[in-house]
Every structure is written in C-alpha cells, then in structure tokens.
Tab-separated table of C-alpha atoms in Angstrom:
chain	number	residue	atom	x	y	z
A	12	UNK	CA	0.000	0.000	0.000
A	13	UNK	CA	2.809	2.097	0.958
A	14	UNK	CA	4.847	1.406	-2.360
A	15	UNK	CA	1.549	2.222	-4.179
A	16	UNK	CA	1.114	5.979	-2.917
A	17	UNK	CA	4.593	6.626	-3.353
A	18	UNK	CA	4.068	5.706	-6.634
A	19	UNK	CA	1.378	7.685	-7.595
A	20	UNK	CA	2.460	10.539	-5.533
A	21	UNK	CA	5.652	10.364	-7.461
A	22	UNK	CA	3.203	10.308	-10.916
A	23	UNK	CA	1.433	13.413	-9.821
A	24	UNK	CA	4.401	15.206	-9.243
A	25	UNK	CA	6.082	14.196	-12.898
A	26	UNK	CA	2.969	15.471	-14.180
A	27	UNK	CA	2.639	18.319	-12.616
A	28	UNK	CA	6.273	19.223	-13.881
A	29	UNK	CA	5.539	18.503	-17.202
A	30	UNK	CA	2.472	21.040	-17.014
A	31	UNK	CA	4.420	23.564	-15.320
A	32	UNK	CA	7.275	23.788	-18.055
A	33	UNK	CA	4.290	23.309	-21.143
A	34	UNK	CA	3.019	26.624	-19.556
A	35	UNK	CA	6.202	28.729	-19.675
A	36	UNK	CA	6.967	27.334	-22.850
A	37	UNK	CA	3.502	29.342	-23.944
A	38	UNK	CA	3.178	31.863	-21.241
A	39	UNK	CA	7.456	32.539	-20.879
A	40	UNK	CA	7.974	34.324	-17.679
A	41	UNK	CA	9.798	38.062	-18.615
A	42	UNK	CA	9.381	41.334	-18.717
A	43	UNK	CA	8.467	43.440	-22.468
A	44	UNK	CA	10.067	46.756	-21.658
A	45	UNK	CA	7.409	50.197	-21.209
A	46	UNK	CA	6.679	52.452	-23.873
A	47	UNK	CA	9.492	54.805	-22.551
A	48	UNK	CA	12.223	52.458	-22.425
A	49	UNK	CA	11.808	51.240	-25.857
A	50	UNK	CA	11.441	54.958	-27.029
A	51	UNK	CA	14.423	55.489	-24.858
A	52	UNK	CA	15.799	52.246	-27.129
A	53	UNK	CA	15.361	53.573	-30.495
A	54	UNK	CA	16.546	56.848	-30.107
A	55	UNK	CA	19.953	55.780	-28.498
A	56	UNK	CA	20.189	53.357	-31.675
A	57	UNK	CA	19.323	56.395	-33.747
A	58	UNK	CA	19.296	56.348	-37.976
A	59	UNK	CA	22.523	54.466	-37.899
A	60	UNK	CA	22.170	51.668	-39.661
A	61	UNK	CA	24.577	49.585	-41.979
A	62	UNK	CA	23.686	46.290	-43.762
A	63	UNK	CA	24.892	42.706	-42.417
A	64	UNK	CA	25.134	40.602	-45.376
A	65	UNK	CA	26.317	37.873	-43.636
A	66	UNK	CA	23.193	38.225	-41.219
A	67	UNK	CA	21.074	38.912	-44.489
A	68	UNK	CA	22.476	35.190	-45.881
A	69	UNK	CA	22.072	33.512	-42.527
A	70	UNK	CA	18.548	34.606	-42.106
A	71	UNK	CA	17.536	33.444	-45.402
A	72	UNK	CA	19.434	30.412	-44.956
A	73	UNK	CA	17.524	29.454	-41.909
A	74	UNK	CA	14.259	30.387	-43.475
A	75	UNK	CA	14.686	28.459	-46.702
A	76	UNK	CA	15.570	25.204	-44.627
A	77	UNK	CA	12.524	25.659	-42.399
A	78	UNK	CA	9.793	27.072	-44.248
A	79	UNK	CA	10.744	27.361	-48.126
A	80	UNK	CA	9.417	30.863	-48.795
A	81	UNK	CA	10.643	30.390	-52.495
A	82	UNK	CA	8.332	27.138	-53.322
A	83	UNK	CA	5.796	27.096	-50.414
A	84	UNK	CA	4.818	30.678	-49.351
A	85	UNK	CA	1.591	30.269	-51.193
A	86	UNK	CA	-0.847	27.130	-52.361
A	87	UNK	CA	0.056	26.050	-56.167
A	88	UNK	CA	-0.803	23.441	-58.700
A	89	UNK	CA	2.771	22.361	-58.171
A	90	UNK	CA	3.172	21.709	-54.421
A	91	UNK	CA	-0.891	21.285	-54.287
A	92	UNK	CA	-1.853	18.714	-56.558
A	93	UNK	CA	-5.303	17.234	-56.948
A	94	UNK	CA	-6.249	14.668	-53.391
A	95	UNK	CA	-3.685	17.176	-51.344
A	96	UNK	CA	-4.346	17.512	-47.767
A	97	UNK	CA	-4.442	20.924	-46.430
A	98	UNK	CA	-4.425	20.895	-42.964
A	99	UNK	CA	-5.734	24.404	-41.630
A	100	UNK	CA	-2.717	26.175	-39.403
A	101	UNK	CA	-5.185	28.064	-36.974
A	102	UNK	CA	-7.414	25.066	-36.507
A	103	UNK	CA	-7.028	21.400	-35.663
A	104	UNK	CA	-8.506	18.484	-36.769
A	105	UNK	CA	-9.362	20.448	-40.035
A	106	UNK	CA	-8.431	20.139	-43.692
A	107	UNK	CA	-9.194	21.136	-46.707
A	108	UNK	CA	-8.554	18.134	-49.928
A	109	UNK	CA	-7.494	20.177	-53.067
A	110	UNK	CA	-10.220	18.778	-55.665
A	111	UNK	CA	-11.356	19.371	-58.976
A	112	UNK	CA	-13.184	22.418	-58.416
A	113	UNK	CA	-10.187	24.219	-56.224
A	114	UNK	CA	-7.649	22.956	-58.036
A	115	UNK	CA	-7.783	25.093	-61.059
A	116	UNK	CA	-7.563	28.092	-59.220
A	117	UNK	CA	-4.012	27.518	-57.998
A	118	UNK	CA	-1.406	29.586	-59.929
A	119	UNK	CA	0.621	27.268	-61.484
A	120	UNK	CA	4.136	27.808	-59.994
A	121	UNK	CA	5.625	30.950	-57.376
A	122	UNK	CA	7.992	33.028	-59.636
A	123	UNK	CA	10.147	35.825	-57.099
A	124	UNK	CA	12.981	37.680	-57.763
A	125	UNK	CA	15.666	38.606	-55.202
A	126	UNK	CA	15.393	42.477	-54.720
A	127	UNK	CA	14.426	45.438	-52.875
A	128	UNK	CA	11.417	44.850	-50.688
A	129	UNK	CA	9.294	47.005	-48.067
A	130	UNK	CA	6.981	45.940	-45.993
A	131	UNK	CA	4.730	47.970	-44.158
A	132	UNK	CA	2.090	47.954	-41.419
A	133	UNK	CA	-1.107	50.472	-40.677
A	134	UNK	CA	0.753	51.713	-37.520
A	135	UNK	CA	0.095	55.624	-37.484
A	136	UNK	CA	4.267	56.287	-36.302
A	137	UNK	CA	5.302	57.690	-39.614
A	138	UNK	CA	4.286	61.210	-40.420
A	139	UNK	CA	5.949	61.315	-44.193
A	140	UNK	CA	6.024	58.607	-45.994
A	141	UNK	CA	10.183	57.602	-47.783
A	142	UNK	CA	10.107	58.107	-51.206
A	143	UNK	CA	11.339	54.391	-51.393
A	144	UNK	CA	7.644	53.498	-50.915
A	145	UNK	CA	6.919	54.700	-54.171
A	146	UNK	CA	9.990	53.319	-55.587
A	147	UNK	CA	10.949	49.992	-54.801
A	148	UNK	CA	9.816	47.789	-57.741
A	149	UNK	CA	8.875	44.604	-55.095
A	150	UNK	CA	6.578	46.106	-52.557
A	151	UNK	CA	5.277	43.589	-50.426
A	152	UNK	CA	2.598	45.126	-48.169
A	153	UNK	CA	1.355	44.289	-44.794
A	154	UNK	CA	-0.734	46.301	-42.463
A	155	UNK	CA	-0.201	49.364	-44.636
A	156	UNK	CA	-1.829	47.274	-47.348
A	157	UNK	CA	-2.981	44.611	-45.120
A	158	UNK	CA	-6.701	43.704	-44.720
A	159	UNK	CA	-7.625	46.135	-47.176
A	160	UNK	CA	-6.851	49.524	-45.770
A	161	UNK	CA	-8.149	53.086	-47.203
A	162	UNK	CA	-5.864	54.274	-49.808
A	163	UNK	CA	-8.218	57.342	-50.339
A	164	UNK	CA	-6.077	60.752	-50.928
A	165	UNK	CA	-6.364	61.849	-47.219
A	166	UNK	CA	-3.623	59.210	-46.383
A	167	UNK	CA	-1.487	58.486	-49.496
A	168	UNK	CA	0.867	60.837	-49.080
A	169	UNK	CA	1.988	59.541	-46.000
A	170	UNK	CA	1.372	55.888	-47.110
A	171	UNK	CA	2.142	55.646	-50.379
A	172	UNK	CA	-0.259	53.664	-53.431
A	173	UNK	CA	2.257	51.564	-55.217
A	174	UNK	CA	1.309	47.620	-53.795
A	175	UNK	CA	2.763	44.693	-55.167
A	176	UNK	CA	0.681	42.586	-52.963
A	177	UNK	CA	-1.593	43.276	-50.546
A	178	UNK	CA	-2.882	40.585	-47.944
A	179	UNK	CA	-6.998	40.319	-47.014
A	180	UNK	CA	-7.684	38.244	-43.475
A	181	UNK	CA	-10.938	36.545	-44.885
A	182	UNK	CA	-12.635	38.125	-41.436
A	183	UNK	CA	-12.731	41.597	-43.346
A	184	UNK	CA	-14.151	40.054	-46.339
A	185	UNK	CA	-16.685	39.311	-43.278
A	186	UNK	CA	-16.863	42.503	-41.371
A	187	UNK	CA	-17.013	45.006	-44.669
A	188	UNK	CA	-18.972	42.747	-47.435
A	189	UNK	CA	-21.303	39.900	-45.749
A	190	UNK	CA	-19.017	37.185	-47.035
A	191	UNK	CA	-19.978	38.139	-50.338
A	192	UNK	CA	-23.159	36.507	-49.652
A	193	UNK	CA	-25.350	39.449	-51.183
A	194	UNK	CA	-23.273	41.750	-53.817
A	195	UNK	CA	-19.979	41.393	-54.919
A	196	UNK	CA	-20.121	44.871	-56.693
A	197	UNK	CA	-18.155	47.202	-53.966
A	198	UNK	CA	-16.024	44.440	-53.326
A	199	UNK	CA	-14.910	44.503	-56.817
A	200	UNK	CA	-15.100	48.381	-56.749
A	201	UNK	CA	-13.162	48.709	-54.221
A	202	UNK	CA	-9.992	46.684	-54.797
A	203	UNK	CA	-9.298	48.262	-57.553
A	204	UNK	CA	-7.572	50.928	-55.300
A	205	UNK	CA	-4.521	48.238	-55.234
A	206	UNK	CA	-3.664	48.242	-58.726
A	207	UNK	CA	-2.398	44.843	-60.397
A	208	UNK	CA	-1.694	43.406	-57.060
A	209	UNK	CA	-1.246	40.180	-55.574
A	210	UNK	CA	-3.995	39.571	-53.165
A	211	UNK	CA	-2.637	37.165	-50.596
A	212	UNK	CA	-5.690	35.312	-48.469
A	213	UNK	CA	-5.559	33.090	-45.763
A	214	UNK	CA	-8.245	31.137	-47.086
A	215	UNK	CA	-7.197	27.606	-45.138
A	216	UNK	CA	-6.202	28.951	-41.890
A	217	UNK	CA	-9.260	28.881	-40.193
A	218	UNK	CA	-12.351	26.683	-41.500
A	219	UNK	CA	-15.457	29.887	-41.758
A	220	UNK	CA	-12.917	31.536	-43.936
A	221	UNK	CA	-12.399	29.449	-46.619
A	222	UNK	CA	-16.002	29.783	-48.449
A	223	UNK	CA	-15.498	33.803	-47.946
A	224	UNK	CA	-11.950	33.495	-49.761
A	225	UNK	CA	-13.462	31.376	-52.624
A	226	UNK	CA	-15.505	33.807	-53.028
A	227	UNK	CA	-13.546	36.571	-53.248
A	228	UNK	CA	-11.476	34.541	-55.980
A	229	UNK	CA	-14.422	33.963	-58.046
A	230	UNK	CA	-15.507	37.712	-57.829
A	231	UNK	CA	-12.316	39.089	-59.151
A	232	UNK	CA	-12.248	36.508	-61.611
A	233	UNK	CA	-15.948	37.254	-62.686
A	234	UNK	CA	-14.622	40.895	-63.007
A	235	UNK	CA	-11.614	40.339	-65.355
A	236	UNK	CA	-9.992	41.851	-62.607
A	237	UNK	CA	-6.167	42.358	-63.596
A	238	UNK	CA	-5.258	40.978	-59.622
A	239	UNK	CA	-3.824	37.650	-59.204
A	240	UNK	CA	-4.948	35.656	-55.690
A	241	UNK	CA	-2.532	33.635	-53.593
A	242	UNK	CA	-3.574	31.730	-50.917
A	243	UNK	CA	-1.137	31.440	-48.326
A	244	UNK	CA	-0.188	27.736	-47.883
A	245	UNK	CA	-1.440	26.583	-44.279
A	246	UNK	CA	1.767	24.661	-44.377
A	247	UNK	CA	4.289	27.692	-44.457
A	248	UNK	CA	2.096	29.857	-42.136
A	249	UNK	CA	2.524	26.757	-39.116
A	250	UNK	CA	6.285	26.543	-40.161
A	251	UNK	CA	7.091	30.334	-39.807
A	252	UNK	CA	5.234	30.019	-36.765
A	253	UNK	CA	7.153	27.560	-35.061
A	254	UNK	CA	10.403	29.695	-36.200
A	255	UNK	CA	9.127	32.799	-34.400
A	256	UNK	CA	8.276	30.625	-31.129
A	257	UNK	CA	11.542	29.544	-31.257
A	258	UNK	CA	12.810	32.902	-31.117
A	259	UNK	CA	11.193	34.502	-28.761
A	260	UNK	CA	7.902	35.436	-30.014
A	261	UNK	CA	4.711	33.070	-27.840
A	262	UNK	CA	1.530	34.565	-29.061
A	263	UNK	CA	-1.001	31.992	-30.241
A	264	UNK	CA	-0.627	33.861	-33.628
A	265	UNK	CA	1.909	35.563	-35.849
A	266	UNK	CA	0.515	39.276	-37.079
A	267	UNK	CA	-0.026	39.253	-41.008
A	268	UNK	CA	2.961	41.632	-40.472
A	269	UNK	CA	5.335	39.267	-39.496
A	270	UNK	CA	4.621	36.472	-41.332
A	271	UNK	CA	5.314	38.716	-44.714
A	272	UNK	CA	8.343	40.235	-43.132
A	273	UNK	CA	9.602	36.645	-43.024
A	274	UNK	CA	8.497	35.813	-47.066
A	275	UNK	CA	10.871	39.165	-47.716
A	276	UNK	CA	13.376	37.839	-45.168
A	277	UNK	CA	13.534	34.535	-47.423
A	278	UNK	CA	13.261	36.345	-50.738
A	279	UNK	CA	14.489	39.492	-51.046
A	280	UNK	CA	18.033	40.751	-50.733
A	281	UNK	CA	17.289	43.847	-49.240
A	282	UNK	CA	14.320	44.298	-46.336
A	283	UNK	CA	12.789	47.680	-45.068
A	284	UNK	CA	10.049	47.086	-42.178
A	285	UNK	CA	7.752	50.448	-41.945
A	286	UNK	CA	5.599	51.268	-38.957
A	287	UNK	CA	5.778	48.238	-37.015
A	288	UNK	CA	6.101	50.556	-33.801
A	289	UNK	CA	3.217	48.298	-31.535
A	290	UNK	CA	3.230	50.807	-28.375
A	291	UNK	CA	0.887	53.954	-27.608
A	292	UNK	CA	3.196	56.232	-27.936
A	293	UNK	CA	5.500	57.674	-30.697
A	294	UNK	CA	9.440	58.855	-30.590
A	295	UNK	CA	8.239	61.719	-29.149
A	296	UNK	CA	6.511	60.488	-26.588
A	297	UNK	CA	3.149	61.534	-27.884
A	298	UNK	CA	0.359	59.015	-28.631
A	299	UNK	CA	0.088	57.030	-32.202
A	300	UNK	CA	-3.057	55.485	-32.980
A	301	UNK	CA	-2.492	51.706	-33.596
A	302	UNK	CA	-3.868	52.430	-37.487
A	303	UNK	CA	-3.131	55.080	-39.289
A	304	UNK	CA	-6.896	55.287	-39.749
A	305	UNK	CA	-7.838	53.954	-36.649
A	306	UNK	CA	-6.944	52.837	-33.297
A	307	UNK	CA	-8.887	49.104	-33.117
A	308	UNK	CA	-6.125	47.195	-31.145
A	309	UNK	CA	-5.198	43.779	-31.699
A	310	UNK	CA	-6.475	40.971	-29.570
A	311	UNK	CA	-3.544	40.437	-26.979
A	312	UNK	CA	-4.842	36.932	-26.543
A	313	UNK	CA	-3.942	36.052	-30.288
A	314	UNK	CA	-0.701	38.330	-31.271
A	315	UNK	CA	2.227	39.154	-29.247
A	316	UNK	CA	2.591	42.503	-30.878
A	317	UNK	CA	5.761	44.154	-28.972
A	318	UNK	CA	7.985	40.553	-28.703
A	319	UNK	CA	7.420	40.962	-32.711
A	320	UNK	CA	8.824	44.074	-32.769
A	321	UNK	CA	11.554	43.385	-30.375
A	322	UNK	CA	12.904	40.526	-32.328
A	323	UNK	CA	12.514	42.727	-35.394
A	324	UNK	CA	14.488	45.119	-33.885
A	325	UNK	CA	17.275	42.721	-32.913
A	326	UNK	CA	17.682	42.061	-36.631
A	327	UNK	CA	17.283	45.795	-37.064
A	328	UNK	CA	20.463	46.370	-34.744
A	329	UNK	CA	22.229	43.226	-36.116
A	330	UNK	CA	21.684	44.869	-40.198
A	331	UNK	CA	19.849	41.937	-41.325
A	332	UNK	CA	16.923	43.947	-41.867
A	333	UNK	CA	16.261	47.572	-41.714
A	334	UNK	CA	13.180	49.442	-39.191
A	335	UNK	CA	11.581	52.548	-40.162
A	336	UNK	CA	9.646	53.587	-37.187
A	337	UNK	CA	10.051	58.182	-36.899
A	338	UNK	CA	9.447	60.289	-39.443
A	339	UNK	CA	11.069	59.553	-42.473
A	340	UNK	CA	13.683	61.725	-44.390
C-alpha cells in the first residue's frame, strides 16, 4: 500500500512538472520593456544603420531550410496537386482536400525575384512617408496594405499607393462585405484601389474563412480583374510560426505583419520594415493610434505585438533587416 502511494504521488508530481514547463513554454515568464524604455531604445540606436550581409544570408538560410518561402509561401498546382491535404494552421482536426473544383484556381508555380522589398504595417508612427515606398519595384505590403486599408487621398501621401501585394484576413471580407453573400459589386469596386496586385488570403487557416476566400477569388475573376490571388499555404504559415516561437515570439498567432516580413526575409536581398512601432506612444513620446486610420487594437490573446517588434528590432540592430519607425527623411 505504501509502495503504491509513493508511486502515484511520485506520478502526480512528474505530471505536474511537465504542465508547469508546457506553460512557460507558452506563457514565458519576462518582462516586455514600457513604452518609454523602448522609445528610450530607439533613439539611443538612432538612424545608424549599416547592412549585415552575412546576417542577411544567414537569415535566409535558416528560413529556406525551415519554411521554403521560395516554393511554399503560397498554395500552387505544383506543391498542391489534386487529393492534397491541407491541414488548416489556426485550426485542428481540419483540412481542406485540393479537388477538382479548387484545383484550377491555384497559380501554377511561385515566380520571385531577389530584390528590394518594403513591408509595411497600418501603424500611425510615420508622419511622411520615404520616397522608397513609391519606388521599390517589389513592394510587399502588410498592415499598410494589409486587410484592405483606405488608400483614399487623405492618407497616401503619408502611405504611399504603389502595392505589389496586398494581404486580405478573410474576417474583413466578413466585417465590410457579408461574405460576399449578397453583392460582390463594392467588393470589386473597391480593390481596384490596389492596382495589379497580388492579393494574398488566408483562405485555409481557419475553416469559416475558406467559403469567404473562394468567393472573393471567383468575384475578381468574374470581373476580369487584372489581380492575381494567392492563398497562403497553411503549411508555411505553421512553419514560420514555429520559427518565431523559437525565437522569442509566444503569441497563439503571428501578425499578417510578421509572417510577410519573413516571405521578404527569405526572398528578397534587401528588407525595409515600416511602422511596425506596436506601443501607444510615438518617438516623441506623444500618442500614435495603432492604425493610421484607426486605433482598433489587436487581440492580446492572439498576437504578441511588442515581442514581434523586439525581435525585429534585434535584426534591425544586427543589419539583417532595416526598421523605419520616426518620421522619415
């Protein structure tokens, strides 16, 4: 009897380790420095800055061998063939089979050049917009052209127009056009304010937004909209995920930021991250909104907003990437 409850006293115990080190894994204990001290941060770094090409190389190194931006960044005939399992990356248990009806609207193959890339967020910390946002000839957008943003002439000059793709979280296809359910006209209408984009959707990440998605495809299609869709492949979405965890970065979900930060990381020789500034107030210590059109926060208990930025800002310091977060010149 004696041998028994040591036993299971001794099994308790084990298990109650084992819980105990699953919930710092997901809830690490540390401190995210204040507002002020990361103001105080980025104004002793300053606007020095000088690229690391080693750090460049090793970061795309480590990126190609984990998540193959190059091949797998988006869902194509080639790595999706027809009886393909997609398994959704925000979900388990759920999957979507590639058929004959969702086949054919797979691009055939991902084409990307290594070159210049921005990527930029809605955060309201830039006053003036870098002429490089008009510029670059590979603008990958993410909050600034990230679940379709105003691009009316009140906040272009500031945030540029020129979008090379532009990602749409299938819960604004939701929130601003009924799922498509009704009319598809001011849907159409209005993404035409991106140009000849590449529309980036999530449309397997989560199960209620894959029907919205379709339908957004079909719509622009219907259209003879000049816009290409990519879905993003659930596949490298859960792999760049696990790469952020294991730097530092616990939320249950990756912003739409940083998961295109890492595609440029893996693709592009030269990165340029613009208002990713997640905290209240600006370099001169006066509030930001969160959007430079409004000031809807993100959930805290899906994103982990400022470890992003602080690991972005690590690669800022180290040159493998460069931050834009004051006014720029």
């Amino acid at each position: 009897m004696v041998s028994l409850r040591c036993h299971r006293s001794k099994y308790i115990w084990a298990t109650l380790g084992v819980l105990a080190l699953l919930w710092l894994y997901i809830f690490p204990v540390y401190r995210i420095p204040s507002d002020k001290e990361m103001v105080d941060e980025v104004l002793r770094q300053g606007q020095t800055w000088s690229r690391n090409q080693t750090g460049v190389d090793l970061y795309r190194k480590l990126l190609t061998e984990c998540c193959d931006p190059k091949r797998m960044f988006a869902v194509t005939k080639e790595n999706s063939p027809i009886g393909k399992v997609l398994w959704y990356d925000g979900e388990i248990y759920h999957y979507h089979t590639v058929t004959n009806e969702t086949y054919p609207i797979f691009v055939q193959v991902l084409t990307a050049a290594d070159r210049m890339c921005a990527v930029a967020r809605n955060n309201d910390i830039s006053s003036k917009a870098d002429p490089k946002l008009f510029l670059q000839s590979f603008f990958i957008s993410s909050t600034s052209r990230c679940n379709l943003p105003p691009l009316s002439k009140e906040y272009t000059t500031d945030v540029g127009t020129r979008t090379h793709l532009v990602s749409a979280n299938p819960s604004i296809i939701e929130k601003n056009f009924q799922n498509l359910l009704w009319s598809r006209k001011s849907f159409v209408e209005s993404m035409k304010a991106y140009g000849s984009s590449y529309i980036y959707i999530p449309a397997f990440s989560m199960k209620p937004g894959t029907d919205p998605s379709l339908r957004a495809y079909h719509a622009l299609a219907d259209s003879a909209s000049n816009q290409t869709v990519l879905f993003a492949n659930p596949d490298f979405l859960k792999n760049v995920g696990r790469f952020w965890k294991n730097h530092g970065v616990h939320g249950k979900r990756l912003s739409t930021g940083l998961f295109l930060v890492s595609l440029a990381l893996g693709l592009c020789e030269e990165v340029t991250a613009y208002g990713f500034w997640p905290f209240s107030v600006g370099l001169d210590e006066r509030p930001v909104s969160h959007h430079y059109y409004d000031n809807i926060l993100p959930s805290s208990r899906f994103h982990a907003m400022p470890e992003e930025f602080l690991q972005l800002w690590h690669l800022h310091k180290r040159g493998t990437l460069r931050m834009r977060v004051g006014d720029c010149a």
